[in-house]
Amino acid sequence: PSGWRDIALIEHVKPAPDPRDPDRQDSGPGAPPTYNAVRTPHELYVEYAHGEREYYDLARDPHSLVNRAGRMPQQRRRELSSLLYALTQCAGPSCVTAGRTR
């Protein structure tokens, strides 16, 4: 549809370990840390709670194999980080405008 958003917010919150949970994986390889990510038509940007960043240029690397966070332009990192922040902080109708690329 015309005017539809062209990005997606991805969130994962690692649950607090609970010794009573028989399925817990707090130390296993299948338990990713808490992160937020934004996926645009051509990019994937991830911010982990512990500070690590990932960035993938999906036009050049469609399978997200080479993390280019350390080589991405600072201006683009700030734009994607701001967009990610806007998406994680919005509520209700404000999310419609937060979800549009600038």
Coordinates of C-alpha atoms in Angstrom, one line a residue:
P1 CA 0.0 0.0 0.0
S2 CA 1.0 3.6 -0.6
G3 CA 2.8 5.1 2.4
W4 CA 3.4 1.8 4.1
R5 CA 6.5 1.5 6.3
D6 CA 9.7 0.3 4.8
I7 CA 11.5 -0.8 7.9
A8 CA 11.0 -3.3 10.7
L9 CA 12.0 -3.3 14.4
I10 CA 13.4 -6.5 15.8
E11 CA 13.6 -7.0 19.5
H12 CA 14.9 -9.8 21.7
V13 CA 15.0 -9.7 25.5
K14 CA 17.0 -12.4 27.1
P15 CA 14.9 -13.7 30.0
A16 CA 16.3 -13.6 33.5
P17 CA 17.7 -17.0 34.5
D18 CA 15.2 -18.9 36.6
P19 CA 16.6 -22.1 38.3
R20 CA 13.1 -23.5 38.3
D21 CA 12.8 -23.3 34.5
P22 CA 13.6 -26.7 33.0
D23 CA 14.1 -25.2 29.6
R24 CA 16.5 -22.3 30.6
Q25 CA 19.5 -21.7 28.4
D26 CA 21.2 -18.9 30.2
S27 CA 24.6 -20.2 29.6
G28 CA 24.0 -22.3 26.5
P29 CA 25.0 -21.3 22.9
G30 CA 21.3 -21.0 22.0
A31 CA 20.6 -18.0 24.3
P32 CA 21.4 -14.7 22.5
P33 CA 21.8 -11.6 24.6
T34 CA 19.3 -8.8 24.7
Y35 CA 19.3 -6.7 21.5
N36 CA 17.3 -4.3 19.3
A37 CA 17.7 -4.1 15.6
V38 CA 16.3 -2.2 12.6
R39 CA 15.9 -3.8 9.2
T40 CA 15.6 -1.5 6.2
P41 CA 15.2 -2.7 2.6
H42 CA 19.0 -2.6 2.2
E43 CA 20.5 -2.7 5.7
L44 CA 20.4 -4.5 9.0
Y45 CA 21.6 -2.6 12.1
V46 CA 21.8 -4.3 15.6
E47 CA 22.6 -2.8 19.0
Y48 CA 23.2 -5.3 21.8
A49 CA 22.5 -4.4 25.5
H50 CA 26.2 -5.0 26.3
G51 CA 27.3 -2.3 23.7
E52 CA 28.3 -4.4 20.7
R53 CA 27.0 -3.3 17.3
E54 CA 26.4 -5.1 14.0
Y55 CA 25.8 -3.6 10.6
Y56 CA 25.2 -5.4 7.3
D57 CA 24.9 -3.9 3.9
L58 CA 22.2 -6.3 2.5
A59 CA 22.7 -5.2 -1.1
R60 CA 26.3 -6.4 -1.0
D61 CA 25.9 -9.1 1.7
P62 CA 22.4 -10.5 1.4
H63 CA 23.1 -13.3 3.9
S64 CA 24.5 -11.0 6.6
L65 CA 27.9 -12.7 6.8
V66 CA 30.3 -9.8 7.1
N67 CA 29.7 -7.4 10.1
R68 CA 30.7 -3.9 8.9
A69 CA 29.8 -2.0 12.0
G70 CA 33.4 -1.0 12.5
R71 CA 33.7 0.4 9.0
M72 CA 30.3 2.1 8.6
P73 CA 30.2 5.9 8.3
Q74 CA 29.6 7.6 11.6
Q75 CA 26.8 9.7 10.2
R76 CA 24.9 6.6 9.0
R77 CA 25.5 4.9 12.4
R78 CA 24.0 7.9 14.2
E79 CA 21.0 7.9 11.8
L80 CA 20.3 4.2 12.3
S81 CA 20.8 4.4 16.0
S82 CA 18.4 7.4 16.2
L83 CA 15.9 5.5 14.1
L84 CA 16.2 2.4 16.4
Y85 CA 15.8 4.6 19.5
A86 CA 12.6 6.2 18.0
L87 CA 11.1 2.8 17.2
T88 CA 11.8 1.4 20.7
Q89 CA 10.4 4.4 22.5
C90 CA 7.3 5.1 20.4
A91 CA 3.8 4.2 21.5
G92 CA 0.5 4.2 19.6
P93 CA 0.1 6.5 16.6
S94 CA 3.7 7.9 17.0
C95 CA 5.0 4.6 15.8
V96 CA 3.6 5.2 12.4
T97 CA 5.9 8.1 11.7
A98 CA 8.8 6.6 13.7
G99 CA 8.7 3.6 11.3
R100 CA 9.4 5.6 8.2
T101 CA 12.9 6.0 6.9
R102 CA 14.1 9.6 6.7

